[in-house]
XYZ file of C-alpha atoms in Angstrom:
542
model
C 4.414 -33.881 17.524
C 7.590 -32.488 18.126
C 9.136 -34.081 14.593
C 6.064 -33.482 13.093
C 6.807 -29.318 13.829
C 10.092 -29.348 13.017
C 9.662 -31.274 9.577
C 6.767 -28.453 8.990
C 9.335 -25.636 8.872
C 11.821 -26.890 6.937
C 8.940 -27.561 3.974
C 8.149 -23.994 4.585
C 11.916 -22.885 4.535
C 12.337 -24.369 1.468
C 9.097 -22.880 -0.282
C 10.554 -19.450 0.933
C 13.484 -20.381 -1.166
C 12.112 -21.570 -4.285
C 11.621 -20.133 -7.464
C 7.736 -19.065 -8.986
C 7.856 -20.977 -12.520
C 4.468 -19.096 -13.700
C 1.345 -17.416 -12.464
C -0.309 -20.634 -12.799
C 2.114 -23.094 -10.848
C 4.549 -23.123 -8.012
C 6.715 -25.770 -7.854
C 9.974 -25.965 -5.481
C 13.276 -27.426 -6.384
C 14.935 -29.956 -3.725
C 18.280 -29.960 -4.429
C 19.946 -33.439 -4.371
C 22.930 -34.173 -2.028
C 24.733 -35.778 -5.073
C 23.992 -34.286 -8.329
C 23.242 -31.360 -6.760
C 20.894 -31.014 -9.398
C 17.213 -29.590 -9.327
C 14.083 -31.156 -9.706
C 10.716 -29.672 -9.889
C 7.465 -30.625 -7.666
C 4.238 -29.722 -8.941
C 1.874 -28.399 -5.835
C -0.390 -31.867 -5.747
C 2.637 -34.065 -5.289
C 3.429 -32.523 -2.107
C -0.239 -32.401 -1.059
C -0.255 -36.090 -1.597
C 3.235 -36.258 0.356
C 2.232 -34.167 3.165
C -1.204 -36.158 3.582
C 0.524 -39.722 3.014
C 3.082 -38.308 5.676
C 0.496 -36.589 7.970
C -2.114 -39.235 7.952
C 0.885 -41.895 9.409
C 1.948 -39.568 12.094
C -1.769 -39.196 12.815
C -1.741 -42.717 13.781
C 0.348 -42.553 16.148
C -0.549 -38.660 17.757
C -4.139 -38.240 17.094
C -3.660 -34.601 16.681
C -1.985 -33.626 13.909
C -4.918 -33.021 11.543
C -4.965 -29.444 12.346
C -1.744 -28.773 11.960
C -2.708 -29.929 8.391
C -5.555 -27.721 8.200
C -3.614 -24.260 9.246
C -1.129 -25.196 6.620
C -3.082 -26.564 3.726
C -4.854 -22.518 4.303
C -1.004 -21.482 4.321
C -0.172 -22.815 1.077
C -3.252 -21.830 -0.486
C -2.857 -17.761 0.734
C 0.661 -17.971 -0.959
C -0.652 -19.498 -4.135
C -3.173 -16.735 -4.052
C -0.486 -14.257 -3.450
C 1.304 -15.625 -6.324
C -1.638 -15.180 -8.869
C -2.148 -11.543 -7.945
C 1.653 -10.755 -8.524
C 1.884 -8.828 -11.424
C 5.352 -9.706 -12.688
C 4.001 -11.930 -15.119
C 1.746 -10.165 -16.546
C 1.648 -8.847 -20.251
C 0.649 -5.320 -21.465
C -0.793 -2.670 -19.553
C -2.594 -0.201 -21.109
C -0.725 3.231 -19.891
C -4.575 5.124 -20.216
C -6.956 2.741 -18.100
C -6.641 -0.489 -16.182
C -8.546 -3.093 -18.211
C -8.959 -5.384 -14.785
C -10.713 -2.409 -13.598
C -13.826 -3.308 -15.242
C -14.519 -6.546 -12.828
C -14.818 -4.525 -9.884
C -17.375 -1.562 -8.577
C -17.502 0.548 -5.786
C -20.080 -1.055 -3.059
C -20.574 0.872 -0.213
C -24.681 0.285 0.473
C -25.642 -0.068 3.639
C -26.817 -3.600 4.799
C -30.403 -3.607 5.608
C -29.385 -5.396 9.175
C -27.436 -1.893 9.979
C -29.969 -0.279 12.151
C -31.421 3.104 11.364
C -30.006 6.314 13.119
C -31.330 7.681 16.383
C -33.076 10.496 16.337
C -32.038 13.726 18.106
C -33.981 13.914 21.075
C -32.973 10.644 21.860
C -29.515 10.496 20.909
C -26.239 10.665 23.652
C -25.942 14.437 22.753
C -24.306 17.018 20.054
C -21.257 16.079 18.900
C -18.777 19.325 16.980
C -16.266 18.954 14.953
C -13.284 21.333 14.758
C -11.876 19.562 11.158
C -7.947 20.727 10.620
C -5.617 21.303 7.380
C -5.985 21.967 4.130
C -9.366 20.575 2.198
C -8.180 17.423 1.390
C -7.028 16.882 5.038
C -9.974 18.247 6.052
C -12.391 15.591 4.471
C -10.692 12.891 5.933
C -11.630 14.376 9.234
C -15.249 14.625 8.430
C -15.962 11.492 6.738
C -14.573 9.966 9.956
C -16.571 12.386 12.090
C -19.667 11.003 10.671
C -18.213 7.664 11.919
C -17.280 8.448 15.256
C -20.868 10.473 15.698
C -22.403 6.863 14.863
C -20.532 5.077 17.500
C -21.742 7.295 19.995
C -25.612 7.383 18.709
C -24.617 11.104 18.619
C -26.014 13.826 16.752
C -22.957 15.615 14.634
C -23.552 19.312 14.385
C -22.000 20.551 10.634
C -18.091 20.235 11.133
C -16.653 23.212 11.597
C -13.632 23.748 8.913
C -10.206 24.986 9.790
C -9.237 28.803 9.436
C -5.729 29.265 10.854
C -3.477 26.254 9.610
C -0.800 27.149 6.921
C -3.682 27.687 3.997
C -5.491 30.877 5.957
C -8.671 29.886 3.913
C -11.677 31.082 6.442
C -14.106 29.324 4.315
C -16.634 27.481 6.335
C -18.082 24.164 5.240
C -21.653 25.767 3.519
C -18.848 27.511 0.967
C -17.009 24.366 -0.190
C -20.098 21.479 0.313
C -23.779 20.936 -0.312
C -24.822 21.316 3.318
C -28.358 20.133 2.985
C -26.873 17.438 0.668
C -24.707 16.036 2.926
C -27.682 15.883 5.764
C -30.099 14.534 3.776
C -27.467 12.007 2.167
C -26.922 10.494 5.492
C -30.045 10.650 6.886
C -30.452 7.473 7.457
C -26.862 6.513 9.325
C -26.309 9.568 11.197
C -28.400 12.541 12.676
C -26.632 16.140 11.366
C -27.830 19.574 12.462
C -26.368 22.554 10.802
C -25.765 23.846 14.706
C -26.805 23.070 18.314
C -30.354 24.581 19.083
C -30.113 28.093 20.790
C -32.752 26.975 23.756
C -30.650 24.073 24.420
C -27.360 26.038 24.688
C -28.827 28.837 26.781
C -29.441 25.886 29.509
C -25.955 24.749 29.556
C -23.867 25.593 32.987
C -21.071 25.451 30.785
C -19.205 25.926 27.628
C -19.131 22.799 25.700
C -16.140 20.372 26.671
C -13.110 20.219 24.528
C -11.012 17.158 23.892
C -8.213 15.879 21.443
C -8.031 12.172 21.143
C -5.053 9.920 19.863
C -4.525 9.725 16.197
C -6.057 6.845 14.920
C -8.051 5.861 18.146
C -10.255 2.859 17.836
C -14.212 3.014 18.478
C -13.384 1.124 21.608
C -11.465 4.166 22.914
C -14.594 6.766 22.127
C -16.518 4.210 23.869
C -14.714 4.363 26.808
C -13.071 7.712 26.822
C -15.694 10.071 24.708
C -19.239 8.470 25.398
C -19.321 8.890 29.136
C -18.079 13.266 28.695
C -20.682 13.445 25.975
C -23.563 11.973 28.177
C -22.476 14.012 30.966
C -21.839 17.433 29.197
C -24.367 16.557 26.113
C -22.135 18.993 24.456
C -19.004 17.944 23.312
C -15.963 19.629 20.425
C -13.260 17.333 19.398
C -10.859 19.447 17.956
C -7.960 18.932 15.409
C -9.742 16.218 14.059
C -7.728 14.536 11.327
C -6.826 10.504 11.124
C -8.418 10.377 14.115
C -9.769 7.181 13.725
C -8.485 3.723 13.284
C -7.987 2.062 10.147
C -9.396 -1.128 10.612
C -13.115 -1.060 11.727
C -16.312 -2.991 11.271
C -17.128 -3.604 7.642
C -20.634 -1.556 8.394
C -18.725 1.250 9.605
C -16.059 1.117 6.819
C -19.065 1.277 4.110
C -20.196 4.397 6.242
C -17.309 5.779 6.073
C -17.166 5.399 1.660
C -20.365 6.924 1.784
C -19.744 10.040 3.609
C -16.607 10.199 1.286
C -17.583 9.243 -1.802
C -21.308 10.320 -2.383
C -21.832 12.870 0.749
C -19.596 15.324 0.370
C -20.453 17.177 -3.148
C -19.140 20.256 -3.707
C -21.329 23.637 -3.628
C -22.892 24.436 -7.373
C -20.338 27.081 -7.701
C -17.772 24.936 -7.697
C -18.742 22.247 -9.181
C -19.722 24.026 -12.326
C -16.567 25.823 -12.874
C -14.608 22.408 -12.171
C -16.936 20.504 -14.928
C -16.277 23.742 -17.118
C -12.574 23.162 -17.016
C -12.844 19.386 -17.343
C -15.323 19.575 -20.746
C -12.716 22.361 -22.323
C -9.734 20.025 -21.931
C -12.170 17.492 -23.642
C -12.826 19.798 -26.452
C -9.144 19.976 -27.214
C -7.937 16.432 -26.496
C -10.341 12.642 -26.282
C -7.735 12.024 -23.519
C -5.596 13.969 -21.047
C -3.269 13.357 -17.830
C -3.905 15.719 -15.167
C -0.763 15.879 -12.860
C -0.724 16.830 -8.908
C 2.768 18.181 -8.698
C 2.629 19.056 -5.055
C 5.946 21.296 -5.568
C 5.112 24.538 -3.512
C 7.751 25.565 -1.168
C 5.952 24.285 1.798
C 5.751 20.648 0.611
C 9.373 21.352 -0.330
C 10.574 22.400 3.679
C 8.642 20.037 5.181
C 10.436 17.410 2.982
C 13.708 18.152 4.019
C 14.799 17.014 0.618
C 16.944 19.381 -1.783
C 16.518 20.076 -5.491
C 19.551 21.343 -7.017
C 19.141 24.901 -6.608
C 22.363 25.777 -4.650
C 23.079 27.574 -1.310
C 19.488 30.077 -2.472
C 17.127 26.694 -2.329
C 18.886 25.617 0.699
C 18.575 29.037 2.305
C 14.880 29.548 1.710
C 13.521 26.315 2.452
C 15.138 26.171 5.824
C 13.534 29.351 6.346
C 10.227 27.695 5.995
C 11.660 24.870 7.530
C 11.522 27.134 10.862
C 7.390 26.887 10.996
C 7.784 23.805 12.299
C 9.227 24.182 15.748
C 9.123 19.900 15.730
C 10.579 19.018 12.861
C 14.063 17.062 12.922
C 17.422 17.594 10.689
C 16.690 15.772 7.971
C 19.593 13.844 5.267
C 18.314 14.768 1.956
C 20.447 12.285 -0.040
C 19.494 9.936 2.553
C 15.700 10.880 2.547
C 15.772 10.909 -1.103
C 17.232 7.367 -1.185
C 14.846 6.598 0.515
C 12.216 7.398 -1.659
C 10.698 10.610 0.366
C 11.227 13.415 -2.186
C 8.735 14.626 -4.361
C 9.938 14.080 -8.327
C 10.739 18.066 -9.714
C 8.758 18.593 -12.772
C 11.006 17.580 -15.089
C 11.384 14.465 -13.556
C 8.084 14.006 -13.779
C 7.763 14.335 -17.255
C 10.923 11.956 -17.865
C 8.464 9.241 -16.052
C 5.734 9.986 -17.795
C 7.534 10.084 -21.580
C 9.612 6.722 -20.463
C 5.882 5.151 -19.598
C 4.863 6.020 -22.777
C 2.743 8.966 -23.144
C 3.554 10.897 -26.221
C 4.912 14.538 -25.959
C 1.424 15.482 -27.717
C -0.392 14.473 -24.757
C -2.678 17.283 -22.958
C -1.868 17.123 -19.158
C -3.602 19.800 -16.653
C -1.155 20.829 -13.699
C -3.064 21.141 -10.567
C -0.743 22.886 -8.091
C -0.312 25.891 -6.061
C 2.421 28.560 -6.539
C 5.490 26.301 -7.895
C 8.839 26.521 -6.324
C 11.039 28.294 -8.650
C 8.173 29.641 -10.765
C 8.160 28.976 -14.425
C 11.722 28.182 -14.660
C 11.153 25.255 -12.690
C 8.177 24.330 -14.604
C 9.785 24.848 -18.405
C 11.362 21.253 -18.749
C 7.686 19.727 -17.700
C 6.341 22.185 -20.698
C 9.280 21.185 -23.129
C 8.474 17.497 -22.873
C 4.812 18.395 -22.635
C 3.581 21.806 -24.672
C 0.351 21.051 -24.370
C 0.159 22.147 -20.557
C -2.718 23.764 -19.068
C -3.987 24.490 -15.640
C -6.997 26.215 -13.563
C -5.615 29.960 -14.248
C -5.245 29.250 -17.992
C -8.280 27.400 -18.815
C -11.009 29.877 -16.342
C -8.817 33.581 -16.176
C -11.977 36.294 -15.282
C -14.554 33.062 -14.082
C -11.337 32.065 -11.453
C -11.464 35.441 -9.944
C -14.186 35.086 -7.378
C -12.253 32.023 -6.171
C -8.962 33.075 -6.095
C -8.924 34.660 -1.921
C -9.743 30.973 -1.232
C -7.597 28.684 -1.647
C -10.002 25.217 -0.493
C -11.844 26.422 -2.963
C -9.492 26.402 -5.499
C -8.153 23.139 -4.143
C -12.089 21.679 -4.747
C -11.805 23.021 -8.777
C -8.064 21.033 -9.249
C -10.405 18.379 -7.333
C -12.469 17.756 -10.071
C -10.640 18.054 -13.069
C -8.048 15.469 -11.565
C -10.905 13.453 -10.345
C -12.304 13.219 -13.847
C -9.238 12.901 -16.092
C -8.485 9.849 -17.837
C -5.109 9.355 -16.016
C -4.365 10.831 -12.553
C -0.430 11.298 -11.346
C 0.409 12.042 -7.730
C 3.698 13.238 -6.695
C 3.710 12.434 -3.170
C 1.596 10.846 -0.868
C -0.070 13.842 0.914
C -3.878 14.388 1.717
C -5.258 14.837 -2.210
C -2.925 11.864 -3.575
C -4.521 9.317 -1.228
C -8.325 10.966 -1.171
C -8.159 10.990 -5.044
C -6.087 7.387 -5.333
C -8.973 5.901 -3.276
C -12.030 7.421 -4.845
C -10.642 6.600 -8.529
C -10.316 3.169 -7.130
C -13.679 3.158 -5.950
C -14.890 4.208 -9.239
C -13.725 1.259 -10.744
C -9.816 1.612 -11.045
C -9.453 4.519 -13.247
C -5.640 5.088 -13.951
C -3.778 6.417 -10.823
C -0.016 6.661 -11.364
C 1.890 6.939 -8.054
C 6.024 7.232 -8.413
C 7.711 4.715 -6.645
C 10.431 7.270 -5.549
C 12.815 5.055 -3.992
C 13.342 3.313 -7.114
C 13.298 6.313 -9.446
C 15.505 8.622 -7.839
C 18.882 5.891 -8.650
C 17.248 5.789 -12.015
C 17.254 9.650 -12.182
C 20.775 10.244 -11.319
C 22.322 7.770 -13.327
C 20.032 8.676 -16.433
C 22.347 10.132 -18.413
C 24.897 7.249 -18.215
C 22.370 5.109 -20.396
C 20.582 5.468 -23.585
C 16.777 6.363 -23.954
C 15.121 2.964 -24.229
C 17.250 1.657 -21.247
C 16.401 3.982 -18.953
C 12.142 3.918 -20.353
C 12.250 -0.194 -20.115
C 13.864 0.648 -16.477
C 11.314 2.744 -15.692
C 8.297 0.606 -17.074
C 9.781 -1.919 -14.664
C 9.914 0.465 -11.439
C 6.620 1.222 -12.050
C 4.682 -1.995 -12.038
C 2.376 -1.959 -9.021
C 2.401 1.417 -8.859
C -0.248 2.082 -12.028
C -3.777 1.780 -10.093
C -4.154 -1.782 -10.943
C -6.726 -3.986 -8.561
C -4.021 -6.624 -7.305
C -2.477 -3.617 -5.617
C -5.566 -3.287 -3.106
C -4.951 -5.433 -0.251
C -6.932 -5.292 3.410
C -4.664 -3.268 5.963
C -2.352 -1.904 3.271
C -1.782 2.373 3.961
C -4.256 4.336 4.810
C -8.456 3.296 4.152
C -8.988 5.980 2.610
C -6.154 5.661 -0.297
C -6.964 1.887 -0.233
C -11.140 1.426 0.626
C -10.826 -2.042 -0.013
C -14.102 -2.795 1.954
C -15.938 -0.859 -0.556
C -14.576 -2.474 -3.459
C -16.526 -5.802 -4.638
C -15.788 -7.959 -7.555
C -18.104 -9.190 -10.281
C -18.946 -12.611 -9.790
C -19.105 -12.942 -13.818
C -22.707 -13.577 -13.940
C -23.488 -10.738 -17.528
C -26.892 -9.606 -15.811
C -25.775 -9.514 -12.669
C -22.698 -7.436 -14.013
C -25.316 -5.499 -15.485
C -27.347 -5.134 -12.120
C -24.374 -4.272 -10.133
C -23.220 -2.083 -12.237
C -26.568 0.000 -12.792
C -26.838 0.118 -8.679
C -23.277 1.387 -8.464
C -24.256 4.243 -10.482
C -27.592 5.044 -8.868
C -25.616 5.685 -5.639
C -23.600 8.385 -7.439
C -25.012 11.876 -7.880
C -25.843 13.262 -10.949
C -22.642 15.974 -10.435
C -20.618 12.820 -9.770
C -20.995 11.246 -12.798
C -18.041 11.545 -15.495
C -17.754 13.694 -18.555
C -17.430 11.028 -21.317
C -15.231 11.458 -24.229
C -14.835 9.479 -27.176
C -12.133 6.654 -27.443
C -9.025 6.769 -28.855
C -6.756 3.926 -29.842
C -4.901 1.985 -27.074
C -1.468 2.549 -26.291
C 0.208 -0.315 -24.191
C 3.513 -0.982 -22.674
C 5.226 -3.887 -22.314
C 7.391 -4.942 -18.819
């Protein structure tokens, strides 16, 4: 058994070491001791080998065959892993992934996951003290709805967060449908909009407060949460954000998509004034980019990174830097190597011209105040004149929204939900809440930088021509478009990557059709998307 083992890892070293030939076979090359020359394999020869081989052993062991068995499923994983590598692919179409249309967003409840309890008879009320900005903060409640079905709890209307950095002391009626989020849920989770009055009066006590570990598994609120909340029947859980753990049961992970996804719609206020600003930048263009730029001084600070704008930048942002009592000293050529710096606008626009998108391309800027103002932002508008954003497209109907800036996060929300191509520029709260819901709408066109490899690019631009440095770029960028094969279970963060709510098409045209119709019955009629007429294709080749 011991030869056996030992002749298993050196088939596996050398499979490590081989070469991919195409997306359709892997062979390996055995290199000979005296023509040192190569030979290929093809993947059945060395199944018949390692049976023939295996099956003699067997003989004489007995108890080899499932050695056989874990690494037939071995080989077959890597062969899988093979055919969803995309660096043989051909063309990608720079405005919508064309894989996309095999999968849907799933996330029905099973009919064997059991109804909610009611409140009388649940473990007690369970509040909510949701932190950060809005993006951060719904995170925190989709997984509140979770955690209040773990404990058969009844969740009392999260309460939203009024003192971080953002000062917005909007409460959750201004920013969501309320009733629409109770009655959405109704059947997973018990809400009340607040813990009844005659119940409170008869409390000895305040209601317990408790932070629990980032990322805590329902195991832990099992053991740690359940038995406070049945003693107290009143229990906060403050600074909730990322609270809970990544990998849960597929029932719960569903839950969680639907709180997310279909749940939490935005007040009618908002949502008209964001659908206003998405059909005017339809009037003007069939298709348009809208950008997250994520370049306010904040995001800046907390970076660490610098920009270029001499001993002034440096000065400032270390300023801000002080808000943060926690934060290290931070290398910025080193975090920037690294890949941790948000791209400035103009670089930016240099990715987006390099991928392919003409300088007549309408792109909507959703972003706070920008660091550096408009001379920061005047190489973006050089490459890109037709630039627009919230302020430009709604001046007197932005007014009522403009002390509050959730709700002004909720408007860029929508537009950059609904645009034909979305572009993060760092992976903060509204890159990975957006990245995951335009996945779950079937893989509409997410571009993410891949930083690390753009910022050598960026520096050593101007040593090489124009088509260089865009075929360079192309290449960077594949696997960082929005494409399916880039969803894999326990990659980042669930909600960025909601792979449990994501189901293929078995192929079958009607029940394409059927699956399709259900997947947009489950959306609301605000969620649906503001159609535009098609355009011609533009592709790129890597």
């Amino acid at each position: 058994m011991g030869g056996a083992k030992a002749w298993m890892f050196s088939v596996v070293s050398v499979n490590l070491n081989g070469s991919v030939l195409s997306n359709k076979h892997v062979c390996w090359r055995w290199r000979s001791s005296a023509a040192q020359q190569s030979k290929p394999i093809s993947w059945s020869l060395v199944f018949g080998l390692m049976l023939f081989s295996l099956g003699i052993v067997s003989l004489f062991t007995g108890h080899v065959v499932s050695d056989l068995d874990w690494y037939s499923r071995r080989l077959v994983k890597q062969k899988l892993y093979f055919k969803l590598d995309g660096s043989n692919k051909g063309p990608i179409d720079i405005w919508k992934s064309e894989n996309g249309k095999s999968f849907y967003g799933c996330s029905k409840r099973s009919r064997k996951f059991p109804h909610a309890v009611r409140e009388q008879s649940s473990n007690g009320y369970l509040l909510i003290a949701a932190s950060g900005g809005l993006n951060q903060q719904r995170t925190g409640i989709s997984d509140a709805v979770v955690v209040a079905r773990v404990l058969n709890a009844t969740l009392v209307v999260p309460e939203l967060d009024h003192n971080s950095y953002w000062k917005d002391n909007s409460d959750f009626v201004n920013i969501f449908d309320v009733n629409w989020f109770i009655s959405y849920l109704v059947k997973d989770v018990t809400i009340v909009k607040k813990v009844p009055d005659k119940f409170m009066r008869s409390m000895e006590k305040n209601p317990y407060s408790m932070r629990v570990p980032r990322k805590s598994p329902p195991e832990y609120y099992l053991d740690q949460v359940l038995p406070i909340l049945k003693r107290r029947r009143v229990l906060q859980l403050t600074k909730f954000d990322y609270r809970l753990a990544n990998n849960i049961d597929e029932e719960l992970q569903k839950l969680r998509c639907r709180a997310n996804f279909h749940a939490l719609r935005f007040t009618k206020p908002i949502q008209e004034l964001g659908q206003k600003l998405v059909l005017r930048m339809r009037e003007m263009a069939i298709r348009f980019i809208a950008v997250h730029l994520r370049f306010e001084p904040d995001m800046l600070a907390f970076s660490g990174c610098y920009f270029g704008g001499g001993d002034k930048e440096r000065y400032e942002l270390a300023e801000i830097r002080k808000r943060w009592e926690t934060l290290p000293d931070l290398d910025a050529d080193g975090e920037r190597s690294r890949g941790k710096c948000p791209l400035t606008p103009h670089e930016v626009g240099l990715m987006l011209r390099a991928l392919g998108f003409a300088n007549d391309t309408y792109i909507y800027v959703a972003s706070g105040e920008i660091y550096g103002g408009e001379e920061t932002l005047r190489p973006l508008r050089d490459l890109f004149p037709n630039f627009y954003t919230k302020e430009k497209l709604a001046n007197e109907e932005l007014k009522p929204f403009l002390p509050f800036s959730s709700r002004l996060a909720a408007i860029d929300y929508i537009v950059c939900d609904e645009s034909d191509v979305f572009v993060t520029n760092n992976n903060g709260n509204m890159a990975r809440i957006l990245a995951g819901r335009r996945r779950y709408m079937g893989h509409k066109r997410t571009i993410r930088p891949n930083t690390k490899r753009l910022s050598s690019l960026f520096m050593e631009r101007d040593k090489m021509d124009w088509d260089t440095f865009a075929r360079k770029v192309k290449a960077v960028q594949r696997g960082y478009m929005g494409e399916p094969d880039e969803m894999r279970p326990g990659r980042g963060e669930f909600h960025e990557y909601p792979y449990s709510c994501i189901c293929k098409k078995n192929g079958d045209p009607e029940s394409e059709q059927e699956r399709g119709n259900q997947g947009l019955k489950n959306r609301s009629k605000e969620e649906e998307p503001v159609l535009g007429a098609k355009g011609d294709e533009q592709v790129f080749l890597i």
